[in-house]
Structures are given as structure tokens and as C-alpha cells.
mmCIF file of C-alpha atoms in Angstrom:
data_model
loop_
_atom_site.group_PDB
_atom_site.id
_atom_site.type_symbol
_atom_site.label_atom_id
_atom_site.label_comp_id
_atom_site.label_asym_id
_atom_site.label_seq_id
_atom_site.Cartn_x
_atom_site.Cartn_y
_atom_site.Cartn_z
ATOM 1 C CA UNK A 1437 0.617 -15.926 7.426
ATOM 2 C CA UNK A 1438 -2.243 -16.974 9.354
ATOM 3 C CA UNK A 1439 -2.562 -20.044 11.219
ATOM 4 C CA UNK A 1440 -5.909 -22.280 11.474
ATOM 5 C CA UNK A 1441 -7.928 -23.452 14.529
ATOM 6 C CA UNK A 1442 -9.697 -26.364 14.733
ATOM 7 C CA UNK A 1443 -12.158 -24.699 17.516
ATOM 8 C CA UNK A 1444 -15.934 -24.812 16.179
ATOM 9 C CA UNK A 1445 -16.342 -20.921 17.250
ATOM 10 C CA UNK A 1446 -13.650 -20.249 14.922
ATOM 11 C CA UNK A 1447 -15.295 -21.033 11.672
ATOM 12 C CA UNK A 1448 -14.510 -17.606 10.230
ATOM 13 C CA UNK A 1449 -11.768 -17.031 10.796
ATOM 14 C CA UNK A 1450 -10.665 -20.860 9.493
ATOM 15 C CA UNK A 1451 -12.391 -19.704 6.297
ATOM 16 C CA UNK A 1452 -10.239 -16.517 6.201
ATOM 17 C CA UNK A 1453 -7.332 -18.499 6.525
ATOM 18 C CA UNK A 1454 -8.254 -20.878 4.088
ATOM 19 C CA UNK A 1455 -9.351 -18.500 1.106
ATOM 20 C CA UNK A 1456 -5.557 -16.452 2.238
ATOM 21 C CA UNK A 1457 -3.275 -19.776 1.722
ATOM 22 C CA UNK A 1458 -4.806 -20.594 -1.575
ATOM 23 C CA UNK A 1459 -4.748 -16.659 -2.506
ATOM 24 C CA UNK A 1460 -1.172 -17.121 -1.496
ATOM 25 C CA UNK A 1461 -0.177 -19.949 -2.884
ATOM 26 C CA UNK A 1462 -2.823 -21.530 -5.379
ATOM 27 C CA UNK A 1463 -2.978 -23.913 -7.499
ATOM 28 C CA UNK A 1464 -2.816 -25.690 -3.923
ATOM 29 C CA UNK A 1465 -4.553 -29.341 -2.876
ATOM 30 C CA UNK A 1466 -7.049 -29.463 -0.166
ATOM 31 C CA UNK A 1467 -4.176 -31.668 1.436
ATOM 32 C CA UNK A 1468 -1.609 -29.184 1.211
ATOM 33 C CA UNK A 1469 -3.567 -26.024 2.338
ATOM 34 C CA UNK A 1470 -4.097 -28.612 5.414
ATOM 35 C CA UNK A 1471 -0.675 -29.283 6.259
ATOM 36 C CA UNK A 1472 -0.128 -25.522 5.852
ATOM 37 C CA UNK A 1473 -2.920 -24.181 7.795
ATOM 38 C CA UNK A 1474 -2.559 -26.497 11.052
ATOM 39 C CA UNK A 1475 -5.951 -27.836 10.127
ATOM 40 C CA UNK A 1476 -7.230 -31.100 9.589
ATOM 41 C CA UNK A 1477 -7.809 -32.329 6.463
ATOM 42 C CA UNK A 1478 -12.033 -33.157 6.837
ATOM 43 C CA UNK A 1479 -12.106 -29.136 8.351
ATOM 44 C CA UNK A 1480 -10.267 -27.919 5.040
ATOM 45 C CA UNK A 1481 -12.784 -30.223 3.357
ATOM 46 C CA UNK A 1482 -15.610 -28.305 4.525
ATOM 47 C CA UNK A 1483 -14.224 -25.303 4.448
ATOM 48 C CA UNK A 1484 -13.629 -25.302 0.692
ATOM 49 C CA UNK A 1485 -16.716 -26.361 0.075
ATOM 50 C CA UNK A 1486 -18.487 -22.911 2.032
ATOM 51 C CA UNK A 1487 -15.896 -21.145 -0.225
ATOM 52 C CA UNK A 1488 -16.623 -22.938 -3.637
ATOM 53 C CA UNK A 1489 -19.814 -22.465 -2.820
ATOM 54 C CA UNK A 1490 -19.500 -18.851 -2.270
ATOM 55 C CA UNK A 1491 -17.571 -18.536 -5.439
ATOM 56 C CA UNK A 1492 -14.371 -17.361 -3.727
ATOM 57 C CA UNK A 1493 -12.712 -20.729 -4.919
ATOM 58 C CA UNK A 1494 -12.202 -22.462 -7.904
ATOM 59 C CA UNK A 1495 -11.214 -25.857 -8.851
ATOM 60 C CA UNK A 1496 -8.450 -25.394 -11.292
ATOM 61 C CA UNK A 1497 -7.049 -28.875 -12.431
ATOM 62 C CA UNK A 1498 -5.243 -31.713 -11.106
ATOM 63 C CA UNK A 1499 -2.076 -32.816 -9.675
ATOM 64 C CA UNK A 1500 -0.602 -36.480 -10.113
ATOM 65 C CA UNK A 1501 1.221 -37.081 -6.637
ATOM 66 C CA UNK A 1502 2.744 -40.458 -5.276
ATOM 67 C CA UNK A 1503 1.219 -44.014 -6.105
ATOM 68 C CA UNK A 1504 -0.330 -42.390 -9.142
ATOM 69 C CA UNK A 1505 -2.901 -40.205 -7.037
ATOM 70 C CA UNK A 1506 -4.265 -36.975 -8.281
ATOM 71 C CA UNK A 1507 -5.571 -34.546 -6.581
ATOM 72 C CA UNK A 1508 -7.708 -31.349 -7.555
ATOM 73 C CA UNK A 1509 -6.049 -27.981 -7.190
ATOM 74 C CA UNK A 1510 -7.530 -24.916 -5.838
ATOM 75 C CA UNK A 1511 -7.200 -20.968 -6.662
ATOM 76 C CA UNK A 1512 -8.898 -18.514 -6.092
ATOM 77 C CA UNK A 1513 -11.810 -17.204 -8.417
ATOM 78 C CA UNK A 1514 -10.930 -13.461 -9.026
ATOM 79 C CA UNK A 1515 -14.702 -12.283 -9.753
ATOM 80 C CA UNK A 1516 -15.743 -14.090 -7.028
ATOM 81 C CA UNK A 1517 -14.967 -10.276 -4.776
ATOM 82 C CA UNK A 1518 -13.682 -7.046 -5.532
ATOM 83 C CA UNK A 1519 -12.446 -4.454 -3.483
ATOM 84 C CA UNK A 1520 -12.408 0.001 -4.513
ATOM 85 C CA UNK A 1521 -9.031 1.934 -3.647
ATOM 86 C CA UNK A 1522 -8.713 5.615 -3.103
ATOM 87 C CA UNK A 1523 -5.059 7.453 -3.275
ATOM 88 C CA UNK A 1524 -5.839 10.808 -2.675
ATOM 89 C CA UNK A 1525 -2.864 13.292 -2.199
ATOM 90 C CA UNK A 1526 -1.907 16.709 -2.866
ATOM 91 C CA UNK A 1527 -1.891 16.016 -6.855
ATOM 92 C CA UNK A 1528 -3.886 13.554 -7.575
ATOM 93 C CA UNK A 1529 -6.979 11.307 -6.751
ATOM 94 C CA UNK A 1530 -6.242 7.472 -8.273
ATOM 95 C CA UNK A 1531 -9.407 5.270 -8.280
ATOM 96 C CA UNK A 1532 -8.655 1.077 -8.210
ATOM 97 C CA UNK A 1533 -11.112 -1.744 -8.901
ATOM 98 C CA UNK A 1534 -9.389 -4.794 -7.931
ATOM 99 C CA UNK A 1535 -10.400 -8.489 -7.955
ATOM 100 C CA UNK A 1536 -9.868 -11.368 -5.637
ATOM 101 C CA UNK A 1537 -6.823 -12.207 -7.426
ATOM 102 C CA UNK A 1538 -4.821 -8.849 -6.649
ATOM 103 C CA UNK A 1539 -6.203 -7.760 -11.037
ATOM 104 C CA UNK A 1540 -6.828 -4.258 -11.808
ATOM 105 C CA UNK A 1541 -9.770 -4.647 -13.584
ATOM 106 C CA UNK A 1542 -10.899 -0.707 -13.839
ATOM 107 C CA UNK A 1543 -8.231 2.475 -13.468
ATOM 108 C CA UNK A 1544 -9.077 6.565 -12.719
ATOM 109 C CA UNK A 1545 -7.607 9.111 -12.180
ATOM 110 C CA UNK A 1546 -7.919 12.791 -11.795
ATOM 111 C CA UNK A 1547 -4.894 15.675 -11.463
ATOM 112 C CA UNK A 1548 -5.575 17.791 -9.195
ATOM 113 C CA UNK A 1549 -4.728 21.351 -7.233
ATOM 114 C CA UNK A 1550 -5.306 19.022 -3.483
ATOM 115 C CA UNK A 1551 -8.800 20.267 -2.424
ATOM 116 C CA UNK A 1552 -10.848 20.568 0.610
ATOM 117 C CA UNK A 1553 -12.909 18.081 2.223
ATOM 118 C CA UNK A 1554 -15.992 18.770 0.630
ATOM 119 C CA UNK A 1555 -15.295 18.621 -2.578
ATOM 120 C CA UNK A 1556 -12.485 15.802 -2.329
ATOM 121 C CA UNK A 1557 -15.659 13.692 -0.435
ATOM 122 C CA UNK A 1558 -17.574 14.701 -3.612
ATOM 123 C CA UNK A 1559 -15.098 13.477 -6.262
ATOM 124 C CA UNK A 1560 -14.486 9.996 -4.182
ATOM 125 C CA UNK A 1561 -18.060 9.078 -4.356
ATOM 126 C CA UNK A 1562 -18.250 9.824 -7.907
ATOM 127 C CA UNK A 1563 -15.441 7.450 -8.459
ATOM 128 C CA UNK A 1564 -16.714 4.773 -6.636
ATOM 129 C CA UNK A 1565 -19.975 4.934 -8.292
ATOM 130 C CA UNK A 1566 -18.247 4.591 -11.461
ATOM 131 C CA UNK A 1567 -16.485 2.056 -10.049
ATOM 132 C CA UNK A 1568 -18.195 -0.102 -8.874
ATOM 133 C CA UNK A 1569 -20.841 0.383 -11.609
ATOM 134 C CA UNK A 1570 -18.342 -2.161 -13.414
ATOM 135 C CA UNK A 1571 -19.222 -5.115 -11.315
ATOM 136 C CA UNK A 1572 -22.094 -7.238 -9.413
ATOM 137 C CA UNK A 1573 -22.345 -4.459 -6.184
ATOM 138 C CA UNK A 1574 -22.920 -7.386 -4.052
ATOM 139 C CA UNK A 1575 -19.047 -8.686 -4.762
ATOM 140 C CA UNK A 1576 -17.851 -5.011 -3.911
ATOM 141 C CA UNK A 1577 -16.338 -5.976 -0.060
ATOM 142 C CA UNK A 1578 -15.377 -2.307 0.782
ATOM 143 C CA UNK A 1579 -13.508 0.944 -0.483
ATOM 144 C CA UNK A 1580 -9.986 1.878 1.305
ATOM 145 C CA UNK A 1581 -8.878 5.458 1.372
ATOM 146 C CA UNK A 1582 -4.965 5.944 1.436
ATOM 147 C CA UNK A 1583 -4.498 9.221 2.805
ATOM 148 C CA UNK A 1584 -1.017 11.222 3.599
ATOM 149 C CA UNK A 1585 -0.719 11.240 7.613
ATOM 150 C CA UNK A 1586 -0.749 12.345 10.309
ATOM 151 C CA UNK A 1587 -3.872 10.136 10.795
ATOM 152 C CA UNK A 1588 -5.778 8.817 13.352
ATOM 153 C CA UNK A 1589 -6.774 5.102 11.702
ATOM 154 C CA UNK A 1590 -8.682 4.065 15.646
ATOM 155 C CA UNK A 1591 -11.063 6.815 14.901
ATOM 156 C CA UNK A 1592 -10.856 7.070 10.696
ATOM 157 C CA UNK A 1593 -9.774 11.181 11.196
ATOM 158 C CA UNK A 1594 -7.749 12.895 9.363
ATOM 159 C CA UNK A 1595 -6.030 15.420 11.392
ATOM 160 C CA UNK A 1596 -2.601 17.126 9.093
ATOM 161 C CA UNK A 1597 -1.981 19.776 12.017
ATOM 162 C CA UNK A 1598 1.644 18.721 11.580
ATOM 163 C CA UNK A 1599 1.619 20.130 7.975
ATOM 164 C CA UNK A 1600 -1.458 22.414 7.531
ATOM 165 C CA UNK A 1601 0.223 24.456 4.579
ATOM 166 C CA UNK A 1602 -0.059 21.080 2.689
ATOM 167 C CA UNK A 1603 -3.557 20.046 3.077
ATOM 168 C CA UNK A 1604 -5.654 23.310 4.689
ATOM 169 C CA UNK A 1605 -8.652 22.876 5.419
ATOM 170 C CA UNK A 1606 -8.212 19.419 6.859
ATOM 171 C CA UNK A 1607 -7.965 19.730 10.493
ATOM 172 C CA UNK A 1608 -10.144 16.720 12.403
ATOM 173 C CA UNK A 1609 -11.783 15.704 9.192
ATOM 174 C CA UNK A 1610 -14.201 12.395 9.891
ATOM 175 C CA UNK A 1611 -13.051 10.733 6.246
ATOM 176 C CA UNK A 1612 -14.601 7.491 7.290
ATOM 177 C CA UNK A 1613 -17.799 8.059 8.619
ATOM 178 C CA UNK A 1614 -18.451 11.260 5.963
ATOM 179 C CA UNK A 1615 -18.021 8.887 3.071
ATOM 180 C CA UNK A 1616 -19.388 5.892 4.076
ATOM 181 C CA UNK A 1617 -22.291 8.098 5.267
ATOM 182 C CA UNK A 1618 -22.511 8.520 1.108
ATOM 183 C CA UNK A 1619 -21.758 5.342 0.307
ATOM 184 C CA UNK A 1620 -23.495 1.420 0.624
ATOM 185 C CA UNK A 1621 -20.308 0.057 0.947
ATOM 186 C CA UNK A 1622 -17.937 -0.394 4.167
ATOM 187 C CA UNK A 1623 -14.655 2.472 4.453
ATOM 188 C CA UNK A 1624 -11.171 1.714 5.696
ATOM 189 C CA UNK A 1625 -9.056 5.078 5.865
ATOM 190 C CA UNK A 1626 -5.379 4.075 6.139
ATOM 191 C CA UNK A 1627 -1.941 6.002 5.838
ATOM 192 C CA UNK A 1628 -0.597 6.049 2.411
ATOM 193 C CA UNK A 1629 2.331 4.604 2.562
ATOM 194 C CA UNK A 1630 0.686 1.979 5.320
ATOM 195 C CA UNK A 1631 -1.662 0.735 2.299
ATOM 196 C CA UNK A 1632 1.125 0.723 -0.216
ATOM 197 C CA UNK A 1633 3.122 -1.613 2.452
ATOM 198 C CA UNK A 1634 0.402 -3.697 2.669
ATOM 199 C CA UNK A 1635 -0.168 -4.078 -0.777
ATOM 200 C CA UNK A 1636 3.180 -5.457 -0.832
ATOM 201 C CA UNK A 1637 2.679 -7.994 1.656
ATOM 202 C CA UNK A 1638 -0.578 -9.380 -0.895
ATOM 203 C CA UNK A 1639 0.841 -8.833 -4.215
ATOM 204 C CA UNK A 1640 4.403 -7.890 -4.503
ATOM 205 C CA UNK A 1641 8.251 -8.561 -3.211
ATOM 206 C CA UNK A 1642 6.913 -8.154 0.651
ATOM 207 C CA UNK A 1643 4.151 -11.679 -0.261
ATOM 208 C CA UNK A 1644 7.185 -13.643 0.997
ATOM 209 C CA UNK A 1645 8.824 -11.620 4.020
ATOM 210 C CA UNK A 1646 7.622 -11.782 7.645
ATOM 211 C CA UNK A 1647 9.297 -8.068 8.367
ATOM 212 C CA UNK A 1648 10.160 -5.169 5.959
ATOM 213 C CA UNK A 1649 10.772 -1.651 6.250
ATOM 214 C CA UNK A 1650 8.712 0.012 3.145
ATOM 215 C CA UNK A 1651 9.676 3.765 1.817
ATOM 216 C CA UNK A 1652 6.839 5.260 -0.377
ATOM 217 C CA UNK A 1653 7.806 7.817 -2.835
ATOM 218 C CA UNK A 1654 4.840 9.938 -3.988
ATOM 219 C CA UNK A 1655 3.757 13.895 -4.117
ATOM 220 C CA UNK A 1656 6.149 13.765 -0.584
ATOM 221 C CA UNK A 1657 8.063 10.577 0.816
ATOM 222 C CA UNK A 1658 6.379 8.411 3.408
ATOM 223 C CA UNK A 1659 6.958 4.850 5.236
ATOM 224 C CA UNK A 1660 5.761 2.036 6.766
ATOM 225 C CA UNK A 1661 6.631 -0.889 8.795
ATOM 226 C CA UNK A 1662 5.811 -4.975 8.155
ATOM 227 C CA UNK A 1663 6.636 -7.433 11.390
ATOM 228 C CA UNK A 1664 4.888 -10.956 11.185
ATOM 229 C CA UNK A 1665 3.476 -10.267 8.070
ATOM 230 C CA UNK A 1666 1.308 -6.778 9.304
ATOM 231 C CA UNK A 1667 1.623 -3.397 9.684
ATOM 232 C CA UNK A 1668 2.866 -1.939 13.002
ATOM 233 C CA UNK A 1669 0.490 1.122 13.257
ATOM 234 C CA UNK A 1670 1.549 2.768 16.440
ATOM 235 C CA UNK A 1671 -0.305 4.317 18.816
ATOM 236 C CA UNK A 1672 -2.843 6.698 16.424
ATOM 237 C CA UNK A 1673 -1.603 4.856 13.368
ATOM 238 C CA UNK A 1674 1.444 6.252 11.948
ATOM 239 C CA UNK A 1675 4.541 4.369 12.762
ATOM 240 C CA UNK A 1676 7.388 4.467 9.981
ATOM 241 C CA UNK A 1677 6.181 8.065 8.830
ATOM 242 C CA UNK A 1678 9.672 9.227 8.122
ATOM 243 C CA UNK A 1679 8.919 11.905 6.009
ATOM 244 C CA UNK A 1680 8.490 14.690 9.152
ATOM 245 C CA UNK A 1681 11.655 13.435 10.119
ATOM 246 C CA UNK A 1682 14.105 16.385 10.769
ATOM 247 C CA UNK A 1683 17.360 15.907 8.441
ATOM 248 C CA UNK A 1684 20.724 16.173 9.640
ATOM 249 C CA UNK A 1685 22.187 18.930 11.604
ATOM 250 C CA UNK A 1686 24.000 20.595 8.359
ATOM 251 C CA UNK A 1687 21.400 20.274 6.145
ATOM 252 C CA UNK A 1688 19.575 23.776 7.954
ATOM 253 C CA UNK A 1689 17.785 24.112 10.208
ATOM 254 C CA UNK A 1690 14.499 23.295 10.638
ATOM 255 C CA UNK A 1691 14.524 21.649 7.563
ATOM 256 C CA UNK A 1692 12.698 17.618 7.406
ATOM 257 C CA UNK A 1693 13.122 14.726 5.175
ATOM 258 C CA UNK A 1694 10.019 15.260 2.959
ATOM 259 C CA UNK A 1695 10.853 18.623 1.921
ATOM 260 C CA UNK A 1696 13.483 17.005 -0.205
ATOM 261 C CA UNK A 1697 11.091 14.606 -1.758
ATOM 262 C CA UNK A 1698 8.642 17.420 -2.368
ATOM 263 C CA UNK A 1699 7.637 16.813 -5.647
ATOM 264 C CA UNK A 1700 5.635 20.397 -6.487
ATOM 265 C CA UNK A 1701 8.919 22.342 -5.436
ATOM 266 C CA UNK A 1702 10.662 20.031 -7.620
ATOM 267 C CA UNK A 1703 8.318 21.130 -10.406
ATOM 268 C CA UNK A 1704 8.368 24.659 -9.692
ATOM 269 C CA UNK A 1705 11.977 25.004 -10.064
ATOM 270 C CA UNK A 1706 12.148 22.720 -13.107
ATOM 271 C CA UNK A 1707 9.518 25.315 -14.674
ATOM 272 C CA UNK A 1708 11.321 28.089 -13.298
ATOM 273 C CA UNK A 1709 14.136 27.524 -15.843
ATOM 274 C CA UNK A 1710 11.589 27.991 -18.654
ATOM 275 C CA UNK A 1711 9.171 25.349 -19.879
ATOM 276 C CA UNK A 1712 6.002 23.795 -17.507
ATOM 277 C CA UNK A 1713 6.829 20.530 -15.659
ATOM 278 C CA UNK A 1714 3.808 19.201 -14.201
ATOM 279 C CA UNK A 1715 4.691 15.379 -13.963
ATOM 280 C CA UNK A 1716 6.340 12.331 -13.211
ATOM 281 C CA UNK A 1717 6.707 11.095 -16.555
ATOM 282 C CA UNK A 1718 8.256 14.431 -17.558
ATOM 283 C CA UNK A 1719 10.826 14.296 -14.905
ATOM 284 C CA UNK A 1720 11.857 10.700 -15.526
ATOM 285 C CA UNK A 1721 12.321 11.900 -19.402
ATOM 286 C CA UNK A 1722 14.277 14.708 -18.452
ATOM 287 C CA UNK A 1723 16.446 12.441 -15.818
ATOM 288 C CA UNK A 1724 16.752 10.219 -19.456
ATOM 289 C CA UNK A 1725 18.277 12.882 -21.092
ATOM 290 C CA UNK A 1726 20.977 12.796 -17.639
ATOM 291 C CA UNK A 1727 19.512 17.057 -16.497
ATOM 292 C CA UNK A 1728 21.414 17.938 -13.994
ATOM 293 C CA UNK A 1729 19.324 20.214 -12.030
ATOM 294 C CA UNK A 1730 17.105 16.579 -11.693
ATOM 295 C CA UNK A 1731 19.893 14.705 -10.413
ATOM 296 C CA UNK A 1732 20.954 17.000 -7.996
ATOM 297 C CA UNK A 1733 17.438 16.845 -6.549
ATOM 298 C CA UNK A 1734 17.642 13.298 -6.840
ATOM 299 C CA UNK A 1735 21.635 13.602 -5.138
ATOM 300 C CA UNK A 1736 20.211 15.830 -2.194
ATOM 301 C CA UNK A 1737 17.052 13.186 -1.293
ATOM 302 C CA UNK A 1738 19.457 10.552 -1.218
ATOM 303 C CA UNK A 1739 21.574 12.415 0.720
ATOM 304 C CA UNK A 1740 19.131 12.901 3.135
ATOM 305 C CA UNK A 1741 17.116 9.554 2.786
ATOM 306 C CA UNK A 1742 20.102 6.779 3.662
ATOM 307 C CA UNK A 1743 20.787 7.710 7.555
ATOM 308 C CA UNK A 1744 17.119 6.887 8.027
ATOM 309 C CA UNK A 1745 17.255 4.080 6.320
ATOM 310 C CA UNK A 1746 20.269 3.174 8.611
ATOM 311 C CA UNK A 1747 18.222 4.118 11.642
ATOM 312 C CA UNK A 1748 15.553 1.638 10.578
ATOM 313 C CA UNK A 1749 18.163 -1.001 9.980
ATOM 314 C CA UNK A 1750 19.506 -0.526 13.978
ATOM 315 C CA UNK A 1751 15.846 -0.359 15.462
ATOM 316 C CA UNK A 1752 13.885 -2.486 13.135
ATOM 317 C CA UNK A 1753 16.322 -5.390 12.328
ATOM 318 C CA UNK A 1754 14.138 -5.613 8.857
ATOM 319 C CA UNK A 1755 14.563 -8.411 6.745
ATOM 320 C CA UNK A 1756 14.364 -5.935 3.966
ATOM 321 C CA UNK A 1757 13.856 -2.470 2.710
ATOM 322 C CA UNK A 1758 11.401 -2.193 -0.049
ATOM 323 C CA UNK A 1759 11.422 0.922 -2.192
ATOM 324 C CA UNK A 1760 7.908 1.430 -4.149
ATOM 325 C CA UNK A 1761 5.241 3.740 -4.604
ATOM 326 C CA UNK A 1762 3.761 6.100 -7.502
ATOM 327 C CA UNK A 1763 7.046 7.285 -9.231
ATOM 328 C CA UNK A 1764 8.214 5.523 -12.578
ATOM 329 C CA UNK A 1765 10.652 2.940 -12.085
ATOM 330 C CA UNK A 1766 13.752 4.401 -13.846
ATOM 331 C CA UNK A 1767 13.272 7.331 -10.748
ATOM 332 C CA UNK A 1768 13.217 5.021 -8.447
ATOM 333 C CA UNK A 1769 16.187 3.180 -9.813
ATOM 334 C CA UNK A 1770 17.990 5.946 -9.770
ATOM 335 C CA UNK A 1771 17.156 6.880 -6.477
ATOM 336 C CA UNK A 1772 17.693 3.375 -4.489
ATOM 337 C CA UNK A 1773 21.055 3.284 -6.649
ATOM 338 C CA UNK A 1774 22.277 6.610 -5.049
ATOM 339 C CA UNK A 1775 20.838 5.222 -1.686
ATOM 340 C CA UNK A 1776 22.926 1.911 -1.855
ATOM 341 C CA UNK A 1777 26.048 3.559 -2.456
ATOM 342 C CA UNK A 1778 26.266 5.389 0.675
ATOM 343 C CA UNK A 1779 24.639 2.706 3.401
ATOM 344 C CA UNK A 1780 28.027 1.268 3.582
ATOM 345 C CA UNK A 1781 29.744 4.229 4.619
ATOM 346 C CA UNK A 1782 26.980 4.857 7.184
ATOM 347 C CA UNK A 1783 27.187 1.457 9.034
ATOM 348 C CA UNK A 1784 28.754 0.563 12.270
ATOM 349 C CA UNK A 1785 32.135 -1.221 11.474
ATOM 350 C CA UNK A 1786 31.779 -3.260 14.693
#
């Protein structure tokens, strides 16, 4: 959470803070948002007032307190800003227009064979244009790109020379300054599962945890980690990306953690038994129906998934471990319920 100042110079960043506790925790007072900031009451005053003014804020009702005083709550307005988000990965490229509030107000998205740079660059500036179409274009603050890593997020580069049969093509690839080169809005490139952590932290089961280990399960499995409420990048920005993690000794050799979350060579040998299976709602319906060859897979990546967890446990110290991501929630069920059956077998009985 972040903390006020009540130094002049640090007007914007008291505004930040401001506009973040009642985000956080609106329907708030001004007198509350003071005592939970560290700021004084008259600099909250002042504050809200830039922000009403701005239409960030609105005034949403009152609240009888002690000795019969009331008091006028705050939230926040969600038209008053919106932000775009890109998920592009091997299979798909998922559009998001989202309001101040954390809304989805406008969904897209595209299946895909994972292309090269130039026309992936192509097909994210058409989104956002339809995007962003939706709203004012002045309340449009930026457009974040979650990308699978290895990234560098100093320099906004994708460079996947770890995995280059996944994504060819995209050695060194400038994502950040080639699209917002095509676009009038500000880019942030971040690591997949990085953004989906972080999303967490604003909107979900992380909004009240200071430190979490996330696992994202999409196309392939990724992670991320959350201490004092932010992401720990690393040194070129992927810290927590478990998925080129090698696997255990007698699992083969060779052989990494993400290969067993690999969704396409799921799909191929689901088709190779007869009958195409091209998605994730078609493997959560077969799953349904209890098919064995998808519970094995599901057996194996659990298998292989709880002695990292473990690890993270031991090094981290994590308040929790959140499971999320793109698959449907009965996979994911299934999944963490495999995954919490064998952690206790796997810890230290000292």
C-alpha cells in the first residue's frame, strides 16, 4: 500500500496515493483515507478536491459517525480513466478495455497460429483502435502488453532465445517502442504472468496480501512473485518464471516444467485419438465427463508442479500461493486439488 508525504514536492505522488486508498477501499471519508495515508487531514482535503475535479473521484453518499456526524464518502468514478490490455501468446491475442474501477467494459479476442512480429504489431494496433474507439481517447492512460518471457521489461524487448521453437521470429524484438511508435497512447510491455500477478494485487485475492507467490496457467505455465505489495522483477525482469524450470531427475532428461503444461501438445494428442481439440473449454468438458487421457496430463503437471511450489515456499516465505490465469476454473480446481495433496508429503518434517 502506499504511504503519503506531507512534503510540497510530493504532490503527485500524494495524489497517487490518495486516488489508490479510495480505489482500495472506497466508499471511504476524507478522514479515514487521512488516517490511512499518513496525511493530514487539510492535505487529503485538497487533494480530493484536484481529483474530484479531475473526475477520478466521486462523492458517493454519507456516513453517520459518532455525536451524530456524517460525513461524505468517496469512490472512485470508473469513467473517469481507462486503461487497454494486450495478452498475446502462442494461441491467442485477448484485447481488455478496463475502467478506473478494475470493469471490463469492452472484450476481443482473436485465435491464433502465434505469428511474427510484424503482423502480431499489426493486429495489436487494430485492437486498440477498436478499443479505444469505445471511450473519450483523452481518459485512455496507456496500453500494457503481457507477453510470455524471457523479457527484458528495462529496455521493453522481447528476446525468447531460451525457447525460439515457440515464438520464431522473435529474437530482440523492440515491442515497446514499435507499437507505441503506431500508437498515441503510452506502452508498458510486461511478463505474462508478471501482469496477471499484478492484476491480483488490484482486483482479486492478492488486493489484501503484502507477499504472494502467483502460478499462471495459460498456452504454457508461468509465475510471478508479490513482496510489499509489488512485483519482484529481477534483474532483466523475469523473476518467478518457473516454467523453464528443469523437472526432476526421473522425469528425463532434459525435460522442463512447461512442457507439461504445454497446452498445444495436450491438444495434439487429444486429437490424435480421433476428433479435433482446439480449446480450453473442450478440455474442461472432456475432464467433466472424468477422460482419462486428460487427467493423466493433469496427474503428470501436478506431479511436476508441487516441488516448485515447495521451493518457493523455502525461499520466498509467501504468505500465499495464488493459482489463476486463462484456464476455466473447474481445470484449475482440479489441478490445485492434485497439487494440495502432495505438498504435505514434500515438506520438511522439522
Amino acid at each position: 500500500m502506499l504511504k503519503g508525504t506531507n512534503l510540497e514536492h510530493a504532490r503527485v505522488h500524494n495524489l497517487r496515493t490518495v486516488l489508490e486508498m479510495v480505489r482500495l477501499n472506497g466508499p471511504i471519508s476524507r478522514a479515514d483515507a487521512a488516517r490511512r495515508t499518513g496525511l493530514t487531514a487539510q492535505t487529503v482535503s485538497n487533494l480530493v478536491t484536484v481529483l474530484l475535479d479531475q473526475g477520478l473521484l466521486l462523492e458517493s453518499g454519507h456516513h453517520q459517525g459518532p455525536r451524530g456526524r456524517s460525513s461524505t464518502l468517496l469512490q472512485v468514478d470508473p469513467g473517469g480513466a481507462y486503461s487497454i490490455g494486450l495478452d498475446l501468446d502462442r494461441g491467442h491475442l485477448t484485447g481488455l478495455l478496463v475502467d478506473l474501477a478494475g470493469g471490463v467494459r469492452s472484450r476481443v479476442h482473436r485465435e491464433l497460429a502465434f505469428p511474427g512480429p510484424g503482423p502480431a504489431l499489426d493486429l495489436m494496433e487494430s485492437v486498440v483502435a477498436a478499443l479505444s474507439a469505445e471511450v473519450e481517447r483523452d481518459r485512455v492512460w496507456g496500453v500494457g502488453v503481457g507477453f510470455p518471457g524471457p523479457l527484458r521489461i528495462g529496455s521493453g524487448v522481447v528476446d525468447n532465445i531460451i525457447n525460439p521453437e515457440g515464438f520464431p521470429g522473435w529474437e530482440n524484438v523492440s515491442v515497446r517502442e514499435q507499437l507505441g511508435e503506431r500508437l498515441e497512447f503510452s506502452v508498458f510491455l510486461e511478463n505474462n504472468a508478471t501482469a496477471a500477478a499484478m492484476g491480483e494485487s488490484y482486483y482479486g485475492a492478492g488486493s489484501q496480501l503484502e507477499s504472494y507467490f502467483y502460478v499462471f496457467l495459460g498456452v504454457g505455465l508461468g509465475g510471478a512473485i508479490i513482496q510489499n505489495g509489488r512485483p519482484v522483477r529481477g534483474w532483466q525482469g523475469n523473476a518467478g518464471e518457473i516454467g523453464f524450470m528443469p523437472t526432476l531427475p526421473d522425469t528425463g532428461s532434459g525435460d522442463y516444467l512447461g512442457r507439461h503444461f504445454d497446452l498445444f501438445r495436450l491438444y495434439e494428442l487429444l486429437s490424435a485419438r480421433g476428433g479435433e481439440v482446439r480449446s480450453l473449454t473442450a478440455v474442461a468438458e472432456l475432464l467433466d465427463h472424468g477422460d482419462a487421457l486428460v487427467n493423466t496430463w493433469l496427474d503428470h503437471a501436478a506431479e511436476g508442479l508441487a516441488p516448485m511450489l515447495i521451493a518457493a515456499e523455502y525461499l520466498l516465505d509467501p504468505e500465499a500461493i495464488i493459482v489463476g490465469g486463462a484456464w476455466p476454473q473447474a481445470l484449475v480446481d482440479a489441478l490445485v486439488a492434485r497439487v494440495s495433496a502432495s505438498l504435505p508429503g514434500l515438506r520438511s518434517p522439522l
